[in-house]
Coordinates of C-alpha atoms and ligand atoms in Angstrom, one line a residue:
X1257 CA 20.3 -19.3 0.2
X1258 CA 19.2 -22.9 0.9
X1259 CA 16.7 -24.5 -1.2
X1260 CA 17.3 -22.1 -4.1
X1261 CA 19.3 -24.1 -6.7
X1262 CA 17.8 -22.1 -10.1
X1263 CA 18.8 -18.4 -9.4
X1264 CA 22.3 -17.5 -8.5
X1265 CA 21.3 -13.5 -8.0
X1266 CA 19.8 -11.8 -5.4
X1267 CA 16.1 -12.9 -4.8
X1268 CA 13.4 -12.4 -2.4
X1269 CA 9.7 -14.0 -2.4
X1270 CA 7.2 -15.4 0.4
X1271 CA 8.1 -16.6 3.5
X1272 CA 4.4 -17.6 4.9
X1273 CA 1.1 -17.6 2.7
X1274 CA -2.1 -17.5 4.2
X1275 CA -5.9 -17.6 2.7
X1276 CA -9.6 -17.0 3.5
X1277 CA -12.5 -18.4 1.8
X1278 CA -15.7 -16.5 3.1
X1279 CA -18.7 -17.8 4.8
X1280 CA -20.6 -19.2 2.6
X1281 CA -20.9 -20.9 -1.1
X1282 CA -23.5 -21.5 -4.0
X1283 CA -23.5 -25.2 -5.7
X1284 CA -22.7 -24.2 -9.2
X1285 CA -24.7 -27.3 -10.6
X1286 CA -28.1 -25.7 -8.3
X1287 CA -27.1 -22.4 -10.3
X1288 CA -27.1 -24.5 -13.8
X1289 CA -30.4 -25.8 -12.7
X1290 CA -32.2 -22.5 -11.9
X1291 CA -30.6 -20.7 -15.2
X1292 CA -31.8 -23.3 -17.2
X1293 CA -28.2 -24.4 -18.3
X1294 CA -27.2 -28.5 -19.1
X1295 CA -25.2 -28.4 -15.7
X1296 CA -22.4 -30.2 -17.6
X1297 CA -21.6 -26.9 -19.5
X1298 CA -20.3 -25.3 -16.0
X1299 CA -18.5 -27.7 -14.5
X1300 CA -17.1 -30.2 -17.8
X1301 CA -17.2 -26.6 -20.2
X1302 CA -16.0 -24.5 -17.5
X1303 CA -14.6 -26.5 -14.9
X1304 CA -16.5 -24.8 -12.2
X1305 CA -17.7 -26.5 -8.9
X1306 CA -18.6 -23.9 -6.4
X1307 CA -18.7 -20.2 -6.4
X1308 CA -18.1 -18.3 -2.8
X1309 CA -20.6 -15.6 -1.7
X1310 CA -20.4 -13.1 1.0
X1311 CA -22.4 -12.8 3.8
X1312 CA -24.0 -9.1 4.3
X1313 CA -21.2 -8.6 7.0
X1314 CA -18.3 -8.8 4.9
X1315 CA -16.8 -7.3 2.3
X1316 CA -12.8 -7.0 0.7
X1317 CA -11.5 -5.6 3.7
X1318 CA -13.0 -7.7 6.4
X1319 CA -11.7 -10.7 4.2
X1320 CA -8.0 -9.2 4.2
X1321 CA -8.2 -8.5 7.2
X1322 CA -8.5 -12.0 8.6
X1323 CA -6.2 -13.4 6.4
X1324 CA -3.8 -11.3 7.3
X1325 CA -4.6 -11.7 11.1
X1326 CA -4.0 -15.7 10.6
X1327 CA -0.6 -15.0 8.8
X1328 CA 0.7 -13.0 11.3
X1329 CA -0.9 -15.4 14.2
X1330 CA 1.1 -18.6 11.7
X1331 CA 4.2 -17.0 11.1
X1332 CA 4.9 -15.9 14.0
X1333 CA 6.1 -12.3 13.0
X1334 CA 6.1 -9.6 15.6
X1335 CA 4.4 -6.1 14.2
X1336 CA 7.4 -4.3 14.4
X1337 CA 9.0 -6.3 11.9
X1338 CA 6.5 -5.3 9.2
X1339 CA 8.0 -2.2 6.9
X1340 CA 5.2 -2.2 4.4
X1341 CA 1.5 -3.4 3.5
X1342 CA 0.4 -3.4 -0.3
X1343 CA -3.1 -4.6 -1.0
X1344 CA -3.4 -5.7 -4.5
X1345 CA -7.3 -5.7 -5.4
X1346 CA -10.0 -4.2 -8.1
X1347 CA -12.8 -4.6 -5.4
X1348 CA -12.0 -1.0 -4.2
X1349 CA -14.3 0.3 -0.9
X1350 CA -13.3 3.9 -1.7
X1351 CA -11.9 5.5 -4.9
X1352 CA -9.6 7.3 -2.2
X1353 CA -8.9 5.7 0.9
X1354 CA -6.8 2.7 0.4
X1355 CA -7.3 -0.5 2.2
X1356 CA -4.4 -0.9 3.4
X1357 CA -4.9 1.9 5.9
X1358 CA -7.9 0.2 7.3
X1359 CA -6.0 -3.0 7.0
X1360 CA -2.9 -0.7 8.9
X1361 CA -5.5 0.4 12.4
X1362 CA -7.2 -3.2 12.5
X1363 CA -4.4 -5.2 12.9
X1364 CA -2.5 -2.8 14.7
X1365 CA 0.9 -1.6 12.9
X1366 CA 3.7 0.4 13.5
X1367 CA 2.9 4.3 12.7
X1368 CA 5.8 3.8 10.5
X1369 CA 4.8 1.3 8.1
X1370 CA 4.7 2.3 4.3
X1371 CA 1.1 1.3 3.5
X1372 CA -0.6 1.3 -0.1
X1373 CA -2.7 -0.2 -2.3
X1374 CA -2.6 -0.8 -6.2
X1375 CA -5.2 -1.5 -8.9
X1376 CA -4.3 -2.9 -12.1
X1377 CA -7.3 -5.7 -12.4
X1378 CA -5.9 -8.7 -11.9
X1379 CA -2.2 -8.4 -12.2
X1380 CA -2.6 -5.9 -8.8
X1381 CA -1.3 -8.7 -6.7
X1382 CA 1.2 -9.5 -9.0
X1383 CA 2.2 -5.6 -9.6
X1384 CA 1.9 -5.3 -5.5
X1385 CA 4.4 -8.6 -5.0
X1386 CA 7.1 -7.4 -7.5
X1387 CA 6.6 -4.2 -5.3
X1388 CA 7.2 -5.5 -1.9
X1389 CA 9.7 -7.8 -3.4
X1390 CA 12.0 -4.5 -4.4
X1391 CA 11.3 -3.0 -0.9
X1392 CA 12.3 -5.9 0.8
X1393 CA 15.8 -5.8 -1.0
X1394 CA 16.3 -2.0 -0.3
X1395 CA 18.4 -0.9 2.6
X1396 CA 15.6 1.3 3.9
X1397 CA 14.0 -1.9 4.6
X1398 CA 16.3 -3.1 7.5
X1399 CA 15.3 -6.4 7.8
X1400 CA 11.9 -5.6 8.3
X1401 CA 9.3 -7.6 6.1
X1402 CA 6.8 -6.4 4.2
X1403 CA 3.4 -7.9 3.9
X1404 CA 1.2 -8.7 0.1
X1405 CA -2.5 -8.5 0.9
X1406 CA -4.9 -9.7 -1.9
X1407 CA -8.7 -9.3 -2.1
X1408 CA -11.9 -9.2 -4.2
X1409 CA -15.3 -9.9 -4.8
X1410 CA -15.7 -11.3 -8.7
X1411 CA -19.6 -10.5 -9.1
X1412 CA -21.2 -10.5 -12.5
X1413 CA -24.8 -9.8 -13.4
X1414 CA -27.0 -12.7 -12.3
X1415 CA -28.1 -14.5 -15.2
X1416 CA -25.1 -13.0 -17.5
X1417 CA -22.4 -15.7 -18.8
X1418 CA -19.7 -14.5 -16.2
X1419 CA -22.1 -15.6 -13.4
X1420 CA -21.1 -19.1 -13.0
X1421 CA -17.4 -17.8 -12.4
X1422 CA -18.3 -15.5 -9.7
X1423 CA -16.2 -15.8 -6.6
X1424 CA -14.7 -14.4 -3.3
X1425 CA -11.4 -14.4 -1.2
X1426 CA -8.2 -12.8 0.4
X1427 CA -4.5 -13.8 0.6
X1428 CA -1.6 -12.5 2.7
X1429 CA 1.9 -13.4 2.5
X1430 CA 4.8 -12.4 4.6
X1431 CA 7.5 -10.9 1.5
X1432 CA 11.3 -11.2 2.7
X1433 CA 14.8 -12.1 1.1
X1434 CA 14.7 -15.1 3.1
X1435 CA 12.2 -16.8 1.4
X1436 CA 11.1 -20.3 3.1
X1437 CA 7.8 -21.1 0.5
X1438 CA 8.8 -19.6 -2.9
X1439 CA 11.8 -17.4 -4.0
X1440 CA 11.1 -15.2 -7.0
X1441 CA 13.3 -14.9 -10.0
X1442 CA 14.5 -11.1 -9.9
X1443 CA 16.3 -10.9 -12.8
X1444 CA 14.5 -11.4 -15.6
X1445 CA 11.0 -9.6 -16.5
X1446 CA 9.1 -11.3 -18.8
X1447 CA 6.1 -8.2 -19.3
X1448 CA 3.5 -7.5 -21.8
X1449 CA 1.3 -4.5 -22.1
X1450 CA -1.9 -4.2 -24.4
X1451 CA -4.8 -2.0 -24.4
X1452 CA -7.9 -3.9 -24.6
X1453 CA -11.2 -3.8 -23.3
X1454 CA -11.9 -7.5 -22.7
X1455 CA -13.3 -6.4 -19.1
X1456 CA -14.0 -3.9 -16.9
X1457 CA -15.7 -2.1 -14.0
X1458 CA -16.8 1.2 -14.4
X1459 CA -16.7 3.1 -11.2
X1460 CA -20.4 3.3 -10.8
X1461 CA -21.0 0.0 -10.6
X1462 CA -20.3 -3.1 -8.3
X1463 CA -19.8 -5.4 -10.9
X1464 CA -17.8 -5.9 -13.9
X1465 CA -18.8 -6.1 -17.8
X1466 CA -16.8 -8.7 -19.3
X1467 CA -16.5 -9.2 -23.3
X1468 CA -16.0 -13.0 -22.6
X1469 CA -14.8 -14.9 -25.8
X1470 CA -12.7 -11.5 -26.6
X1471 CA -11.1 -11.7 -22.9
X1472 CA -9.7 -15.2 -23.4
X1473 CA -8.1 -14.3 -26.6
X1474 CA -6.4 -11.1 -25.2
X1475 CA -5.2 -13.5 -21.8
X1476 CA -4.0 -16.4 -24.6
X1477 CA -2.1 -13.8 -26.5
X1478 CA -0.1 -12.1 -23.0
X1479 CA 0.5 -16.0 -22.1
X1480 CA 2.3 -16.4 -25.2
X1481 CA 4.4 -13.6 -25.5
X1482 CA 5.3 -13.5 -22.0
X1483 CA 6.1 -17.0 -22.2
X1484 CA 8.4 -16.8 -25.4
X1485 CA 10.3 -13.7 -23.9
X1486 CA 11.1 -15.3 -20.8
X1487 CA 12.0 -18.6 -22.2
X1488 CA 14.3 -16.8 -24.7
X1489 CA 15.8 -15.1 -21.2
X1490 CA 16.2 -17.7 -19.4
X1491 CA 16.3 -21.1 -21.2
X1492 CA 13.9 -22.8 -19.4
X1493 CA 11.5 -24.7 -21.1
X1494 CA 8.2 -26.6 -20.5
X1495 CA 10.0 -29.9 -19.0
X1496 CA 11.9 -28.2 -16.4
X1497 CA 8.9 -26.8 -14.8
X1498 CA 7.3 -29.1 -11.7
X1499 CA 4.2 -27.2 -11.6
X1500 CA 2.7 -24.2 -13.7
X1501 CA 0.4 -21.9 -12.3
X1502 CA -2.1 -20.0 -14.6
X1503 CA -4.3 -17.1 -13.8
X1504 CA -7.5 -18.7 -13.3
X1505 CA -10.7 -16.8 -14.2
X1506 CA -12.4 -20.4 -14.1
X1507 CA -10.3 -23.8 -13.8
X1508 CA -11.2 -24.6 -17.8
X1509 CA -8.9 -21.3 -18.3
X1510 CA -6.0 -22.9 -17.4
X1511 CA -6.8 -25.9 -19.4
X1512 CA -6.4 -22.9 -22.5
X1513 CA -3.3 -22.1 -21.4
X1514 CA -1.3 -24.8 -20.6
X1515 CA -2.3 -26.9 -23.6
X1516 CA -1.2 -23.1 -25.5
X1517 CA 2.6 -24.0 -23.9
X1518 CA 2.3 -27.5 -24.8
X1519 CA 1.9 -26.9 -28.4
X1520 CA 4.3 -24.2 -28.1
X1521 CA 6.8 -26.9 -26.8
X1522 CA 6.8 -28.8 -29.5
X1523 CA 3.4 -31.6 -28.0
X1524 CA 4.2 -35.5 -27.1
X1525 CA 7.0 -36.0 -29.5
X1526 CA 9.1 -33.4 -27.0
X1527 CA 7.6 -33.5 -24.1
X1528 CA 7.2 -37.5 -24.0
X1529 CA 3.5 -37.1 -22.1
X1530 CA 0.0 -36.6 -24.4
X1531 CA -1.8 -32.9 -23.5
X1532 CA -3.8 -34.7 -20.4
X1533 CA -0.7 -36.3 -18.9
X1534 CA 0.8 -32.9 -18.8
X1535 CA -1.8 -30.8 -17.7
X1536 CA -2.8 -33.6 -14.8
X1537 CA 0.5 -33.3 -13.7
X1538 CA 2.0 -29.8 -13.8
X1539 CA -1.9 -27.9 -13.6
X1540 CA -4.2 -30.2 -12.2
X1541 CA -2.7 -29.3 -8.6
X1542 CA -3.2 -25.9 -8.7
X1543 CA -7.0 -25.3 -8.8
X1544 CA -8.5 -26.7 -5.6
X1545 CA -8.9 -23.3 -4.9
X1546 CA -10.2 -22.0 -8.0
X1547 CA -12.7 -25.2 -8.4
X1548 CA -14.0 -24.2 -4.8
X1549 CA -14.4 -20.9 -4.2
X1550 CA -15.2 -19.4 -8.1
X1551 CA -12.7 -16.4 -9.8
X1552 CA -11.1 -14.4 -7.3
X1553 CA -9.1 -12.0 -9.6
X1554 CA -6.2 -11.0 -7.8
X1555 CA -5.7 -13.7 -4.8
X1556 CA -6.1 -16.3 -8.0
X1557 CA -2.5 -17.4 -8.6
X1558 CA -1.6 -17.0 -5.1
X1559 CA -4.4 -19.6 -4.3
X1560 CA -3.3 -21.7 -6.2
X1561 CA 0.0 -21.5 -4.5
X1562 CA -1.7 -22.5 -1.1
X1563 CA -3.6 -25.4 -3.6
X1564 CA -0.2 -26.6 -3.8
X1565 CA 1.1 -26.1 -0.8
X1566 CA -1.6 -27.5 1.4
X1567 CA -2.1 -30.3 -0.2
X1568 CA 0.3 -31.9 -2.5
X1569 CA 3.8 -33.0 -1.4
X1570 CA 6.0 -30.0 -2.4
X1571 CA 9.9 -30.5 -1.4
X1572 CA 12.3 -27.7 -1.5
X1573 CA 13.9 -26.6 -4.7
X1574 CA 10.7 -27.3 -7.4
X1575 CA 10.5 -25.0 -10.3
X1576 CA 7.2 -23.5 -10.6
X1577 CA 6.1 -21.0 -13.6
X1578 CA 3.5 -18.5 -13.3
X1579 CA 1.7 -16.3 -15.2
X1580 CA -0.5 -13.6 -14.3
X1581 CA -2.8 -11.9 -16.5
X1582 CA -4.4 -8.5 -15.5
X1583 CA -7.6 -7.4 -18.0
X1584 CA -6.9 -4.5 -19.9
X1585 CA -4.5 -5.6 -19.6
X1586 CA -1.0 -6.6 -18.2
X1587 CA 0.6 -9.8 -18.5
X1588 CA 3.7 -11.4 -16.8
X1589 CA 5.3 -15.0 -16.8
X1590 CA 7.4 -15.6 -13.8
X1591 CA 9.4 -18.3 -12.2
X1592 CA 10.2 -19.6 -8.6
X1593 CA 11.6 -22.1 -6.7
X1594 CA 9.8 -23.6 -3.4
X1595 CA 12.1 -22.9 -0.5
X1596 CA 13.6 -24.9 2.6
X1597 CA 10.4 -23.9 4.9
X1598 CA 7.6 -25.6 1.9
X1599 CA 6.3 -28.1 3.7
X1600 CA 5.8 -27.1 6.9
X1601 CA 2.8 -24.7 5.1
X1602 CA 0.9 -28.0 4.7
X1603 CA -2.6 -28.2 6.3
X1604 CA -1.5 -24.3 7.2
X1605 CA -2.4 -21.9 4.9
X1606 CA -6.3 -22.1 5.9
X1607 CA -7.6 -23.6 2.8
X1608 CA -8.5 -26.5 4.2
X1609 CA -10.3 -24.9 7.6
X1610 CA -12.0 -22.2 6.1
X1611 CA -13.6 -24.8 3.4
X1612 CA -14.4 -27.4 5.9
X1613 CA -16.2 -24.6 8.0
X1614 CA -18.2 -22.7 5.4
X1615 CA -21.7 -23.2 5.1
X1616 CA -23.7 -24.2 1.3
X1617 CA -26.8 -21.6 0.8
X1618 CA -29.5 -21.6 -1.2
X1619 CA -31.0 -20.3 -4.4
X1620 CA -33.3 -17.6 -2.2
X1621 CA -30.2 -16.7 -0.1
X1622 CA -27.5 -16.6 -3.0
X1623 CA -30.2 -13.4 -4.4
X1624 CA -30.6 -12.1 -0.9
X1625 CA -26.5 -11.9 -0.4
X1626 CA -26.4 -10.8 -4.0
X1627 CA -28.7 -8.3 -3.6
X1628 CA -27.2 -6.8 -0.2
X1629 CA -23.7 -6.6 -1.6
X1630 CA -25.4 -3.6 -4.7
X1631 CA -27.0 -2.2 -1.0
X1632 CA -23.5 -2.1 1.0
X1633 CA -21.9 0.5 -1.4
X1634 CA -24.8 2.6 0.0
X1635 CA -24.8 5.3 2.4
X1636 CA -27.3 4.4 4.5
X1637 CA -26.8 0.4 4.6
X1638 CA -26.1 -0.8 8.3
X1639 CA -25.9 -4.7 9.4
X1640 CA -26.2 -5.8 12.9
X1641 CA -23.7 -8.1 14.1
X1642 CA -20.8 -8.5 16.8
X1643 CA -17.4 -9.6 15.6
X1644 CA -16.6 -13.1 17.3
X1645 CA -13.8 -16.1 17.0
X1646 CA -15.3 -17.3 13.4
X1647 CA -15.7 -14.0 12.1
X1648 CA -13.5 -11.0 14.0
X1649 CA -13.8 -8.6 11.5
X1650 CA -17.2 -7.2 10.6
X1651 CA -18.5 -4.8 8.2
X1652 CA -21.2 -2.4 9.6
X1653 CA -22.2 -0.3 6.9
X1654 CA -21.6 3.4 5.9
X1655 CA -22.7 6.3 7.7
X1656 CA -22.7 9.9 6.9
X1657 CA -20.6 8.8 4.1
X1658 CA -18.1 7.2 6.3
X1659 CA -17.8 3.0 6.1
X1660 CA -17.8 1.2 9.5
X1661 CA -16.1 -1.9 10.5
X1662 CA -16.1 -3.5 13.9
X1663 CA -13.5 -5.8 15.5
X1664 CA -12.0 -7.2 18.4
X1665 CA -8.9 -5.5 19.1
X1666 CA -5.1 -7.3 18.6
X1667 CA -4.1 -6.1 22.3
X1668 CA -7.2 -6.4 24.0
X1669 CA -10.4 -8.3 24.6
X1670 CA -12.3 -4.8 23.2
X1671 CA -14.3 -4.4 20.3
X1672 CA -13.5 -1.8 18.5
X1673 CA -15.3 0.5 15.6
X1674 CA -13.0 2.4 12.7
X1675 CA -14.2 4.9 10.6
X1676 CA -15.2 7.9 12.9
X1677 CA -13.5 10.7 12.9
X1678 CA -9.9 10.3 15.4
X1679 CA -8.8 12.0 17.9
X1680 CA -4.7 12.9 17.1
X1681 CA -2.2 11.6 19.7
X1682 CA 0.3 15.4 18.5
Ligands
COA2730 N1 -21.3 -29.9 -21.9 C1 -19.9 -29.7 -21.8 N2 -19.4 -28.6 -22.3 C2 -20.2 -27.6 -22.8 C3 -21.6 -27.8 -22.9 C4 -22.1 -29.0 -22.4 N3 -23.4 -29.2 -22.4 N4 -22.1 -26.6 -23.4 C5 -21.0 -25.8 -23.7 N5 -19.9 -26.4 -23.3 C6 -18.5 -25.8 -23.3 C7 -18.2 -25.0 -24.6 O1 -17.8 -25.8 -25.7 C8 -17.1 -24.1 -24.1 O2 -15.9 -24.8 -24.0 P1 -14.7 -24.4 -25.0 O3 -14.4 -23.0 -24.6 O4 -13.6 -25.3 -24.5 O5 -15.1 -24.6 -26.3 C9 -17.5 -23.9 -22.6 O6 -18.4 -24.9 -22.3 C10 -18.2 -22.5 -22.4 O7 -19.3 -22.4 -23.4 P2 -19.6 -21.1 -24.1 O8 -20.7 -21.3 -25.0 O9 -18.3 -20.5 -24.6 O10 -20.0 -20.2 -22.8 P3 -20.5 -18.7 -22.7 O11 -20.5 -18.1 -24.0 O12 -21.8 -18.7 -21.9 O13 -19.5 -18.0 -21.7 C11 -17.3 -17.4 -20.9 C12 -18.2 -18.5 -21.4 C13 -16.0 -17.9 -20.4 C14 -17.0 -16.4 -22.0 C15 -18.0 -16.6 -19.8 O14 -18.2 -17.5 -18.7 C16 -17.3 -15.4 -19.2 O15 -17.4 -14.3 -19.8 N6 -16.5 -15.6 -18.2 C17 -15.7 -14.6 -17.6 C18 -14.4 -14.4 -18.3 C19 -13.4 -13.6 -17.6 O16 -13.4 -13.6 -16.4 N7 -12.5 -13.0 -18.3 C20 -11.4 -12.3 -17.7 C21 -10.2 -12.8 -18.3 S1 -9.1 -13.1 -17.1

């Protein structure tokens, strides 16, 4: 129960947090340039810096996949020991098959490990935490951990007003009642549920339709009733909070929302700090992440988590809020304090590596990698490349209907194709 001094009921959160940041990543100031935009209107109006693209190898799964290869590789948690795998993501390779079989065969679980994945826009990763949280403090758990994949591709049409948000990336965290990087509060649900179409994907197309201005009113609104229920619950008010984490469709978002709290909180005269003091402080922190690498829907307030983690000082026992907003839409604020094993995650989550080692690409390529992602979803598409160290997860194409990854195998130097039909072991 160490380094848990806010919640005095049973709790369970993440014990290691891991990200990846793909390949490759388009300057949002050459975009500005090309579109014809004052450059200042993406990154001072928006807050954007750089926006990650895919290479025509990879795609949602190949990027959970290696994140979830590191975390295991980091924490140090034997296979047997993982109970369940939910993949939170609207970047969906099949409207049947769940990722988080793939995710299952590639990194080589147990046969008796509850996999699943759930789509709820945004708030999936949040909907597939609070899930593993409550199977992780069931009995039929016994001990075992379960493991909180999220991934997506945020793609908008090029030239449309989404398209200087557009992003890529995975997290995976290890879920446990012994919870060394953030304990969640378990007891109090802070929820809000609203039909809206503010955005959306239909299923026949690869990227989403966002009515923009409307969206940031219907995220605004779920910030502030969630925020006023749970504060009403729980007492705790904008002060106590060391950092809040906002759902981050662009950094400039979370601007919106936290100045929202602070003139919900009564501004300076209770808060003793003006609007930029406060947001420096308690926001500013979170969005290396979200600055670098573009929207990434539902990894986006667990990236900011590993902002936080990897770089900033974080000691045991912080307060942290965070609210999660899901298009549609679903809304939830939550809190959670930073456990005894915090620091140790600095430097460690990848954040750092994988944006040190990614490559900047140009106007030409950004529509060739653009164009190859509307191809992928095709029968027919096919890329040739070997998994290797830097990337060990490769997406082949689909065949016959059936999509094809290649990999190097967990127990073995082999490389290794899924999708073809099995043989069954009886
Ligand atoms: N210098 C500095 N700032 C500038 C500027 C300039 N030259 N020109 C414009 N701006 C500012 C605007 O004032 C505005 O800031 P504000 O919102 O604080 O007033 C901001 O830049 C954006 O300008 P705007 O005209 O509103 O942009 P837009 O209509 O092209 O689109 C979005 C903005 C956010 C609607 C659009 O990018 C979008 O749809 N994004 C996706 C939204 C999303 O993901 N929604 C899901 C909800 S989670």
């Amino acid at each position: 129960m160490s380094g848990n001094t806010y919640f005095n009921h049973a709790y369970a959160g993440i014990e290691a947090i891991s990200i990846f940041v793909p390949n490759h990543y388009f300057p949002i100031e050459d975009l500005a340039r090309v579109r014809g935009v004052d450059e200042e209107k993406f990154t001072i109006g928006l807050g954007c810096k750089k926006m990650s693209v895919l290479s025509p190898f990879e795609d949602p799964v190949t990027m959970a996949a290696t994140a979830m290869k590191d975390l295991i590789r980091k924490s140090g948690i034997s296979k047997d020991q993982i109970g369940c795998l939910v993949v939170g993501s609207e970047s969906g390779v099949d409207e049947s098959k769940p990722i988080a079989v793939y995710l299952h065969e590639m990194l080589g679980l147990e046969d008796n490990c509850r996999c699943f994945d759930i789509k709820n826009a945004c708030y999936a990763g949040t909907a597939a935490l609070r899930s593993a949280m409550s199977w992780a403090m069931t009995p039929a758990s016994k001990g075992r951990k379960a493991v909180v994949i999220t991934t997506d591709v945020a793609y908008y049409d090029l030239g449309s007003p989404g398209e200087p948000t557009q992003g890529a990336g995975a997290c995976a965290m290890l879920i446990g009642t012994d919870p060394g990087v953030l304990s969640l509060d378990t007891a109090n649900e802070a929820v809000h549920t609203n039909e809206v179409m503010d955005f959306w994907r239909p299923a026949y197309r690869n990227s989403a339709i966002v009515n923009g201005h409307y969206s940031l009113e219907c995220y605004l609104e779920g910030l502030r009733k969630t925020w006023s229920l749970y504060r009403d619950m729980t007492s705790y008010r904008m002060k106590d909070y060391d950092y809040l984490l906002f759902h981050t469709p662009f950094p400039k978002m979370a601007w919106k929302a936290h100045n929202l709290i602070y003139k919900l909180e009564g501004g300076f005269k209770a808060l003793g700090m003006t609007e930029e003091e406060s947001f420096n402080t308690k926001v500013l922190p979170t969005l290396k992440a979200a600055q670098e690498m573009g929207n990434i829907y539902t990894s986006s307030i667990f990236a900011a988590i590993t902002s936080l983690v990897e770089f900033h000082d974080m000691k045991p026992g912080m307060l942290l809020g965070v609210f999660s907003y899901g298009s549609g839409s679903s809304s939830e604020f939550i809190s959670g304090t930073t456990g005894k094993a915090v620091k140790s995650w600095a430097n460690r989550t990848g954040l750092s590596h994988y944006l040190s080692r990614r490559r900047k690409i140009s106007y030409d390529d950004y529509v060739l990698y653009r164009a190859a992602y509307e191809q992928r979803m095709k029968d027919g598409y096919f890329v040739n490349h070997e998994p290797s160290d830097e990337n060990p997860f490769v997406y082949l194409g689909i065949k016959n209907h059936k999509r094809l990854y290649s990999y190097t195998a967990q127990d073995s130097e082999d490389v290794k194709t899924i999708g073809l039909t099995k043989p069954l072991q009886g």
